[in-house]
Coordinates of N, CA and C in Angstrom, one line a residue:
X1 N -12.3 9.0 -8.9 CA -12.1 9.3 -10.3 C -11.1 10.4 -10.4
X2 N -9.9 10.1 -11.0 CA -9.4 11.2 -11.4 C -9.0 12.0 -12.8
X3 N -9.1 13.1 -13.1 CA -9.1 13.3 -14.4 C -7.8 14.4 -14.4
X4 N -7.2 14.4 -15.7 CA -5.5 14.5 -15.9 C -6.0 15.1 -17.4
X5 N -6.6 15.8 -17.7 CA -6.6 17.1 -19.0 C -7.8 16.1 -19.6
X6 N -7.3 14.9 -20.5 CA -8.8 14.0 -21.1 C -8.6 12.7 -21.0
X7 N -7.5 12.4 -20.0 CA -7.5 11.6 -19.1 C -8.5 11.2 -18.6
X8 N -9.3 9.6 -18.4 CA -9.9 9.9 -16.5 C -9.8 8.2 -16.7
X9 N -9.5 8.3 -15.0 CA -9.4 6.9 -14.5 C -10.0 6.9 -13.3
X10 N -10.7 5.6 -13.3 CA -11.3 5.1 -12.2 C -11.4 4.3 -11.1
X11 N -11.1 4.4 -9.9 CA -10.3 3.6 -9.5 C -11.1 3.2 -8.1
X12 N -11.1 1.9 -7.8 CA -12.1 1.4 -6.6 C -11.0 0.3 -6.0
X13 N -11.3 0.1 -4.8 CA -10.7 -0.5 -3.6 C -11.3 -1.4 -3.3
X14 N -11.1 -2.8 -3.5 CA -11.4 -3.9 -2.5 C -10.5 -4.6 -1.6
X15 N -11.7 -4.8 0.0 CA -10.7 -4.9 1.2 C -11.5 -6.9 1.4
X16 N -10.2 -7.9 1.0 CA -10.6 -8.7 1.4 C -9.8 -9.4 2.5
X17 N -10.4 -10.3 3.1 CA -10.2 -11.2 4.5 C -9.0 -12.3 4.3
X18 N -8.5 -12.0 3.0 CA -7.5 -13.5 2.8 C -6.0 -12.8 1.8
X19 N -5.1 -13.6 2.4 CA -4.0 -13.0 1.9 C -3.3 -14.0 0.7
X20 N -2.8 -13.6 -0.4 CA -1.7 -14.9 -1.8 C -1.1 -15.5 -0.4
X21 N -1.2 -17.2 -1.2 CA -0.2 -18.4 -0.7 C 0.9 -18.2 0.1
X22 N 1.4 -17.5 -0.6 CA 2.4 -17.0 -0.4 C 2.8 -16.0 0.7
X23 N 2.3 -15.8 1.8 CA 1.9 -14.7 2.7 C 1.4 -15.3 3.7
X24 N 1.0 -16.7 3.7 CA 0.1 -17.2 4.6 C 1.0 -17.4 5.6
X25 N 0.8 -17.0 6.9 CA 1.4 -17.6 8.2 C 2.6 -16.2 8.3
X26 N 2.8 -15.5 7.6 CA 3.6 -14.2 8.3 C 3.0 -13.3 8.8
X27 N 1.5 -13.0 8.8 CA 0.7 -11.7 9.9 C 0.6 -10.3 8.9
X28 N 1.1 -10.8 7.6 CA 1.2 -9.4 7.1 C 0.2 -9.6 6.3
X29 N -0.1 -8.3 5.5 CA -1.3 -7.9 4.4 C -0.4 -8.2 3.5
X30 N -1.6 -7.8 1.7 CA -1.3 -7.5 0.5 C -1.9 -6.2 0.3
X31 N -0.9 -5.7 -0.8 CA -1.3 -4.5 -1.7 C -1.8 -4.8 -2.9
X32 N -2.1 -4.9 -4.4 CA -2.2 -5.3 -5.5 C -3.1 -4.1 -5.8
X33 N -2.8 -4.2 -7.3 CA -3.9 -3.4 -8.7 C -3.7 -4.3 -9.6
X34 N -5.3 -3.8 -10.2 CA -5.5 -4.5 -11.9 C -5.6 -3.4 -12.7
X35 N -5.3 -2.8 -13.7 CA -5.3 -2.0 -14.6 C -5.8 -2.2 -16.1
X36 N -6.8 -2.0 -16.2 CA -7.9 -2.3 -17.8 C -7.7 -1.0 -18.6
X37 N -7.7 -0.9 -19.8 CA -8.6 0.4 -20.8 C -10.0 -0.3 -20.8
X38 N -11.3 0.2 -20.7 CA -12.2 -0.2 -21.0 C -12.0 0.2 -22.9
X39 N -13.1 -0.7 -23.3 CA -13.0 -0.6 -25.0 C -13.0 0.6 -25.7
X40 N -14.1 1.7 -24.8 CA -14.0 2.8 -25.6 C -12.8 4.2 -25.2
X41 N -12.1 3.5 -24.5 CA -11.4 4.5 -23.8 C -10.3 5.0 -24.3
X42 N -10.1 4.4 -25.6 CA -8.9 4.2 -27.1 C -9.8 4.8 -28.1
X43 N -8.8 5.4 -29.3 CA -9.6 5.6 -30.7 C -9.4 4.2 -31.2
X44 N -8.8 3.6 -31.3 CA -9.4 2.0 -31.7 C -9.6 0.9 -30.4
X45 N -11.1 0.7 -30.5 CA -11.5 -0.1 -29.3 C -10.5 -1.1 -29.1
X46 N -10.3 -1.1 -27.6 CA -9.7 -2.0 -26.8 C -10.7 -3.3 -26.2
X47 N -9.7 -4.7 -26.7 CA -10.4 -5.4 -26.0 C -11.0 -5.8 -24.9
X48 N -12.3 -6.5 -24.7 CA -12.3 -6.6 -22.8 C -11.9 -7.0 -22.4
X49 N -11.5 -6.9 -21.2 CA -11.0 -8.1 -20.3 C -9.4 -8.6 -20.0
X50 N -9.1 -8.2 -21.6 CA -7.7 -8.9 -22.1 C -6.6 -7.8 -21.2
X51 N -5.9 -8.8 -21.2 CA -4.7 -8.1 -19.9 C -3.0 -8.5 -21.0
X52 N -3.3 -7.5 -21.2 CA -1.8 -7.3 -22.5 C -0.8 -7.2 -21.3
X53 N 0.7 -7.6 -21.7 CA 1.8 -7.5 -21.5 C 1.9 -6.0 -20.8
X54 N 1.1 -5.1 -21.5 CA 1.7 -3.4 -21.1 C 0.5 -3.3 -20.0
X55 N -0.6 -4.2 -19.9 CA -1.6 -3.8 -18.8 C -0.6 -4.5 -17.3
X56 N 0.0 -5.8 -17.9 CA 0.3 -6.6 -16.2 C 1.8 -5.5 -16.3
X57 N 2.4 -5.3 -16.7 CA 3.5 -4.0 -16.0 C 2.9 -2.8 -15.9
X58 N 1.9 -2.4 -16.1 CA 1.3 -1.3 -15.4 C 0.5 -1.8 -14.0
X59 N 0.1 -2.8 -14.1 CA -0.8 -3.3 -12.8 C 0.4 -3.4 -11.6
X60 N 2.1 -4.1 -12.1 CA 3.0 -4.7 -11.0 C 3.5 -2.8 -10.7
X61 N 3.2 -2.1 -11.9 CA 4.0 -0.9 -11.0 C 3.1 -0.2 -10.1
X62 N 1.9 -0.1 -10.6 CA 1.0 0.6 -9.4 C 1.5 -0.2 -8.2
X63 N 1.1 -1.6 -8.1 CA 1.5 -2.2 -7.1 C 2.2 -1.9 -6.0
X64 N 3.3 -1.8 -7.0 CA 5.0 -1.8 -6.1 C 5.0 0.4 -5.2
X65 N 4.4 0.8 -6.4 CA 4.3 2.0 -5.9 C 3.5 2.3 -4.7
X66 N 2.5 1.9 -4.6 CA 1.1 1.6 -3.3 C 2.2 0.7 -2.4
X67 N 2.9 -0.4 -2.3 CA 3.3 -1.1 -1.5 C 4.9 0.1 -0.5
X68 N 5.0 0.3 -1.7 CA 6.3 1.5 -1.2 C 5.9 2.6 0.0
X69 N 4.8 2.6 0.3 CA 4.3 3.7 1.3 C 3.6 3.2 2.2
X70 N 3.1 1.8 2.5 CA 2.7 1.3 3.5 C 3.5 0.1 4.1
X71 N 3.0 -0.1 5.4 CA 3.8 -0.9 6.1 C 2.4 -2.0 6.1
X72 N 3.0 -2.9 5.3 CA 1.9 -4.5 5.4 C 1.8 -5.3 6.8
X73 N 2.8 -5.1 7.3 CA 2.9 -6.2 9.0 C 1.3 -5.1 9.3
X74 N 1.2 -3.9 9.0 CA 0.1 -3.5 10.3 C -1.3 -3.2 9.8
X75 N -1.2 -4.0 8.6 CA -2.3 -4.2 7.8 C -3.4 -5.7 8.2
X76 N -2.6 -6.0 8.6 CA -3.5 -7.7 9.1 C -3.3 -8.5 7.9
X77 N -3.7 -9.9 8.1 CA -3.9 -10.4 7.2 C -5.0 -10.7 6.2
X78 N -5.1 -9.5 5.4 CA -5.9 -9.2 4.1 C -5.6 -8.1 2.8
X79 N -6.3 -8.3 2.1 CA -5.7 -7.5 0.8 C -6.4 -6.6 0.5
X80 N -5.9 -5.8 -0.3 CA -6.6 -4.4 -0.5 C -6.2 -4.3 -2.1
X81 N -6.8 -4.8 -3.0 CA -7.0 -4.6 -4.0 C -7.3 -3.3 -4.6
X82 N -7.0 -2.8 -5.8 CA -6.9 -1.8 -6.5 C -7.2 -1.8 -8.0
X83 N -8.7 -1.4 -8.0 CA -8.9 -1.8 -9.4 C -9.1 -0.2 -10.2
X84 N -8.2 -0.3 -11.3 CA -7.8 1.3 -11.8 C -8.6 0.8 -13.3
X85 N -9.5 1.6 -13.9 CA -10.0 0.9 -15.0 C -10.2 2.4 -15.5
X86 N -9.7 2.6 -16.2 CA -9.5 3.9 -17.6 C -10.5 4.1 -18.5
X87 N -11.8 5.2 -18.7 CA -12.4 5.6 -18.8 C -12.3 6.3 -20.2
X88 N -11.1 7.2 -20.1 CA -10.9 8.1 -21.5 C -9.3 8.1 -21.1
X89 N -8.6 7.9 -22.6 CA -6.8 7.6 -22.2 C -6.5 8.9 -23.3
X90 N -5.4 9.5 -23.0 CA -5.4 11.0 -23.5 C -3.7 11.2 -23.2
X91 N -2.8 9.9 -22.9 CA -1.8 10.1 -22.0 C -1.7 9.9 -20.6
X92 N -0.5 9.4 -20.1 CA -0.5 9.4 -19.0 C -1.5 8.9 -17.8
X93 N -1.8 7.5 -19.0 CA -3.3 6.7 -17.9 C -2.4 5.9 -16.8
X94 N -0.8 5.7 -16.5 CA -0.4 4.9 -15.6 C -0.4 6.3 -14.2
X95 N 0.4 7.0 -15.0 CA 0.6 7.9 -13.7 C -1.1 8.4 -13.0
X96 N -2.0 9.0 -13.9 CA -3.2 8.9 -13.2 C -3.4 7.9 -12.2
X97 N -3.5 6.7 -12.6 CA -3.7 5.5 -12.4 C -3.4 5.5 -10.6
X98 N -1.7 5.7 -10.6 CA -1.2 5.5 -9.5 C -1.5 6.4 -8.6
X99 N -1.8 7.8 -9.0 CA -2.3 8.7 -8.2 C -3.6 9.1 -7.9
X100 N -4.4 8.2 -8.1 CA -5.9 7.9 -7.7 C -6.2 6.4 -7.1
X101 N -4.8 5.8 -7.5 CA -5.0 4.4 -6.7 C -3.9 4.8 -5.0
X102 N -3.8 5.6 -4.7 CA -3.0 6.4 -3.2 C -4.5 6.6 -3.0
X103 N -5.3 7.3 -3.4 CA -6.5 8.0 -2.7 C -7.4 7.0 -2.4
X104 N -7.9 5.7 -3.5 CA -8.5 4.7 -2.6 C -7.8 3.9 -1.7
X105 N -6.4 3.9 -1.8 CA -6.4 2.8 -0.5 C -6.1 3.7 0.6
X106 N -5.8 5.0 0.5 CA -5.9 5.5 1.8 C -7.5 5.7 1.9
X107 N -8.3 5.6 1.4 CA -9.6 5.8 1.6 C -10.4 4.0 2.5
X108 N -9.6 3.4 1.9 CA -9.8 1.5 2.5 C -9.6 1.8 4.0
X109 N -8.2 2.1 4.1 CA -7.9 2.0 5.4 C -8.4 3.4 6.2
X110 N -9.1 3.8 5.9 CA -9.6 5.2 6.9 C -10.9 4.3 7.2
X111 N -11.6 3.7 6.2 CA -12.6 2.5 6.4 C -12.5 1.4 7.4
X112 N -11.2 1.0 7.3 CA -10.9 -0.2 8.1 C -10.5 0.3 9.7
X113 N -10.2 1.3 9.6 CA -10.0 1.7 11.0 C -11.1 2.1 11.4
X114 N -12.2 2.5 11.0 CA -13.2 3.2 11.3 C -14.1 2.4 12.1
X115 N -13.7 1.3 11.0 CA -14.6 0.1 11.5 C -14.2 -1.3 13.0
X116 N -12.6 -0.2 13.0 CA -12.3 -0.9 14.0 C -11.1 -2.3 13.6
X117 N -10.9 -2.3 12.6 CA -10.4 -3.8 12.0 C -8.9 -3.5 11.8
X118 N -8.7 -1.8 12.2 CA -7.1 -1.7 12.3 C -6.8 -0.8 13.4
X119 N -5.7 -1.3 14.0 CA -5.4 -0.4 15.1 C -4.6 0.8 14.8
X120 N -3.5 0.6 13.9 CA -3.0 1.5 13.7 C -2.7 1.8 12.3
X121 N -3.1 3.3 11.5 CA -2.7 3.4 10.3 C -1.8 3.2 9.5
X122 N -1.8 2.1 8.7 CA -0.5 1.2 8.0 C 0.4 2.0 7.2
X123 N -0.6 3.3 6.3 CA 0.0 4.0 5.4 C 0.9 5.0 6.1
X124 N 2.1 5.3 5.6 CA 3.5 5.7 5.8 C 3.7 7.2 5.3
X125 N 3.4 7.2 4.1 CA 3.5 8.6 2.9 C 2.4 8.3 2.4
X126 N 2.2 9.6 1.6 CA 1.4 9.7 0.3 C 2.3 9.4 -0.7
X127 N 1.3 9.5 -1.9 CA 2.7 8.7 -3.3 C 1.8 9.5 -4.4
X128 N 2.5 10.4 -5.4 CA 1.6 10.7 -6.5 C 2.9 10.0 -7.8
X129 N 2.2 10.7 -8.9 CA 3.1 10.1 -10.6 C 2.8 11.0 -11.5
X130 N 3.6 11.3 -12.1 CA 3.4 12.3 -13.4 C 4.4 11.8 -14.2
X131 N 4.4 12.4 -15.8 CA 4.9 12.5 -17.2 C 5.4 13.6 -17.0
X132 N 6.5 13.2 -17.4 CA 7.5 14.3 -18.1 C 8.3 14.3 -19.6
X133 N 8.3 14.9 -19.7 CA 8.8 14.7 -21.9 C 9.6 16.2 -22.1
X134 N 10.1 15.6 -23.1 CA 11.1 16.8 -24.0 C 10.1 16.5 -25.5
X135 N 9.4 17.6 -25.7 CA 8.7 17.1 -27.1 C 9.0 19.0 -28.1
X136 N 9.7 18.9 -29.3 CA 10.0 19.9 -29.5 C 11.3 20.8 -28.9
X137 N 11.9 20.2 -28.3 CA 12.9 20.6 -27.3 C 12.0 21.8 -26.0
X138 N 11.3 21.3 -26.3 CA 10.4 22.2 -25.1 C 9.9 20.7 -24.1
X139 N 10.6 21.5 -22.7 CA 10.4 20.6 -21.4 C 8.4 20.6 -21.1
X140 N 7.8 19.7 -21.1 CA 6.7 19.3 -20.5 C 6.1 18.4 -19.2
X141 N 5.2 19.1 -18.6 CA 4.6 17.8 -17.4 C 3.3 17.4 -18.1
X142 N 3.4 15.9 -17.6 CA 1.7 14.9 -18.0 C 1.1 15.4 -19.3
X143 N 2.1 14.9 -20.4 CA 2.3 15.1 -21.6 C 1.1 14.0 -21.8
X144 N 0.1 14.7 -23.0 CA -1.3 14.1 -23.8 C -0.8 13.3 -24.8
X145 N -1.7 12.9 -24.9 CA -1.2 11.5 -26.6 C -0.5 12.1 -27.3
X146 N -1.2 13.4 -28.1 CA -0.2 13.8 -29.1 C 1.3 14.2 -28.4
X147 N 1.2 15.0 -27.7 CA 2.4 15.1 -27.2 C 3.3 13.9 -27.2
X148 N 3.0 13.1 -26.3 CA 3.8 11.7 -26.1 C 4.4 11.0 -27.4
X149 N 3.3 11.1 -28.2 CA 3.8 10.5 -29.3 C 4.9 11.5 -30.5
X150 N 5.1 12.6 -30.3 CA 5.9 13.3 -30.6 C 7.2 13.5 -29.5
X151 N 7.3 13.0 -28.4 CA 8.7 13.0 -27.3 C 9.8 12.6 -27.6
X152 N 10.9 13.2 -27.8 CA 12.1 13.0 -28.0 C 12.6 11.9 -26.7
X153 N 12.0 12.1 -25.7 CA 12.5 11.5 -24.0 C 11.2 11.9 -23.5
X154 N 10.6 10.6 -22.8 CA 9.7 10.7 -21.9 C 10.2 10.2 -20.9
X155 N 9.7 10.6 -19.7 CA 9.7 9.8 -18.5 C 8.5 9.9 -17.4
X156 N 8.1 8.7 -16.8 CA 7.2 8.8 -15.7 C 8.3 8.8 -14.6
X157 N 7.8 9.5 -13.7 CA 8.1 9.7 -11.8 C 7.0 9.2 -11.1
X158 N 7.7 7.9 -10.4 CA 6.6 8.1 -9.3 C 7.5 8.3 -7.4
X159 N 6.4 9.0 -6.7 CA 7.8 9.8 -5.8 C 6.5 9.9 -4.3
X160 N 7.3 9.6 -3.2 CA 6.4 9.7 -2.0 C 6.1 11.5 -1.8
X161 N 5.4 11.7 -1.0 CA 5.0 13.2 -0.7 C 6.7 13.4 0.2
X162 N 7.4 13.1 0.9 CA 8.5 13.0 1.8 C 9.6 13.2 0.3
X163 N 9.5 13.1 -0.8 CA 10.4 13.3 -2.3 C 10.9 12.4 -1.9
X164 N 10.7 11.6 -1.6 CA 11.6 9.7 -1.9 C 11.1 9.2 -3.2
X165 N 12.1 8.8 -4.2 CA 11.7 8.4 -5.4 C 11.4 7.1 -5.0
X166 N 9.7 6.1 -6.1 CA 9.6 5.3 -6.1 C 10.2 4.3 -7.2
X167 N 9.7 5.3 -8.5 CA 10.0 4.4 -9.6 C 10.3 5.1 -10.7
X168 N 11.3 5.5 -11.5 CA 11.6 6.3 -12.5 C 11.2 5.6 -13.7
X169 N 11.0 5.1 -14.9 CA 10.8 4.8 -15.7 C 10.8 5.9 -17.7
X170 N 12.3 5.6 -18.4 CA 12.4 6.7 -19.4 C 12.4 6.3 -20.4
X171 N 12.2 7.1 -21.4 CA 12.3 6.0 -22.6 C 13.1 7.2 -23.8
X172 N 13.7 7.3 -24.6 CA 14.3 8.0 -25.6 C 14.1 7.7 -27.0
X173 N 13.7 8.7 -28.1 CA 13.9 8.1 -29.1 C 14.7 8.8 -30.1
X174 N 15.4 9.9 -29.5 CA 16.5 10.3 -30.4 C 17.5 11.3 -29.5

């Protein structure tokens, strides 16, 4: 669970035995997340279940960001799912998101070694995400709804502990 001012997202790890089609016969693992609002986690309830356009680009960037710090060949062939499901959204539920979904899958594989099922630790760096905004002409980090929705320029970072950028993402509106 991580919480980010009235933020909170929740985030759990599943480690399964089978890897996408697509993967089959190379020796390597998968990374993946699914990313929800639960209904009440919005002032106007969100639907369940429903996977909007802005939930599967938030699911492929957690993704890509978790995949950026691990080495899959030493993962075996299985997947480590990442299910990030938002609780209370206040701002900044992706970058949360990403930075509590680092802590279960390094939490998977401290499991999977534990248990013997990995020889060597796959994970490379740590990876966190934050908001940043110009709102007011005053510079901000992990800007809240109101904020956000008053930002001249937002941008999310997401960046390895080693300061290797993963994924920049900005948006402007004046």
């Amino acid at each position: 669970l991580i919480r980010a001012g009235n933020t909170q997202v929740l985030v759990a790890a599943t480690v399964e035995e089978k890897i996408p089609a697509f993967l089959r016969g190379r020796g390597g693992g998968w990374v993946t997340a699914e990313y929800g609002m639960l209904p009440g986690s919005v002032t106007e309830r969100a639907p369940r279940n429903k996977v909007s356009g802005r939930s599967m680009e938030i699911q492929r960037l957690i993704g890509r960001s978790l995949r950026a710090v691990i080495d899959l060949s030493l993962l075996g062939e299985r997947t480590i799912t990442l299910d990030c499901d938002v609780l209370d959204a206040d701002g900044g539920t992706r970058t949360a998101a990403i930075t509590a979904a680092w802590v279960a899958l390094r939490e998977a594989c401290d499991r999977l070694r534990a248990a013997g099922l990995l020889a060597v630790d796959p994970i490379l760096d740590t990876v966190s995400a934050i908001s940043v905004g110009r709102v007011d002409g005053e510079l901000l980090l992990d800007l809240c709804q109101e904020e956000d929705n008053r930002a001249e320029v937002d941008c999310n970072i997401v960046a390895t502990g080693a300061g290797k950028l993963v994924e920049v993402q900005g948006t402007a509106e004046h």
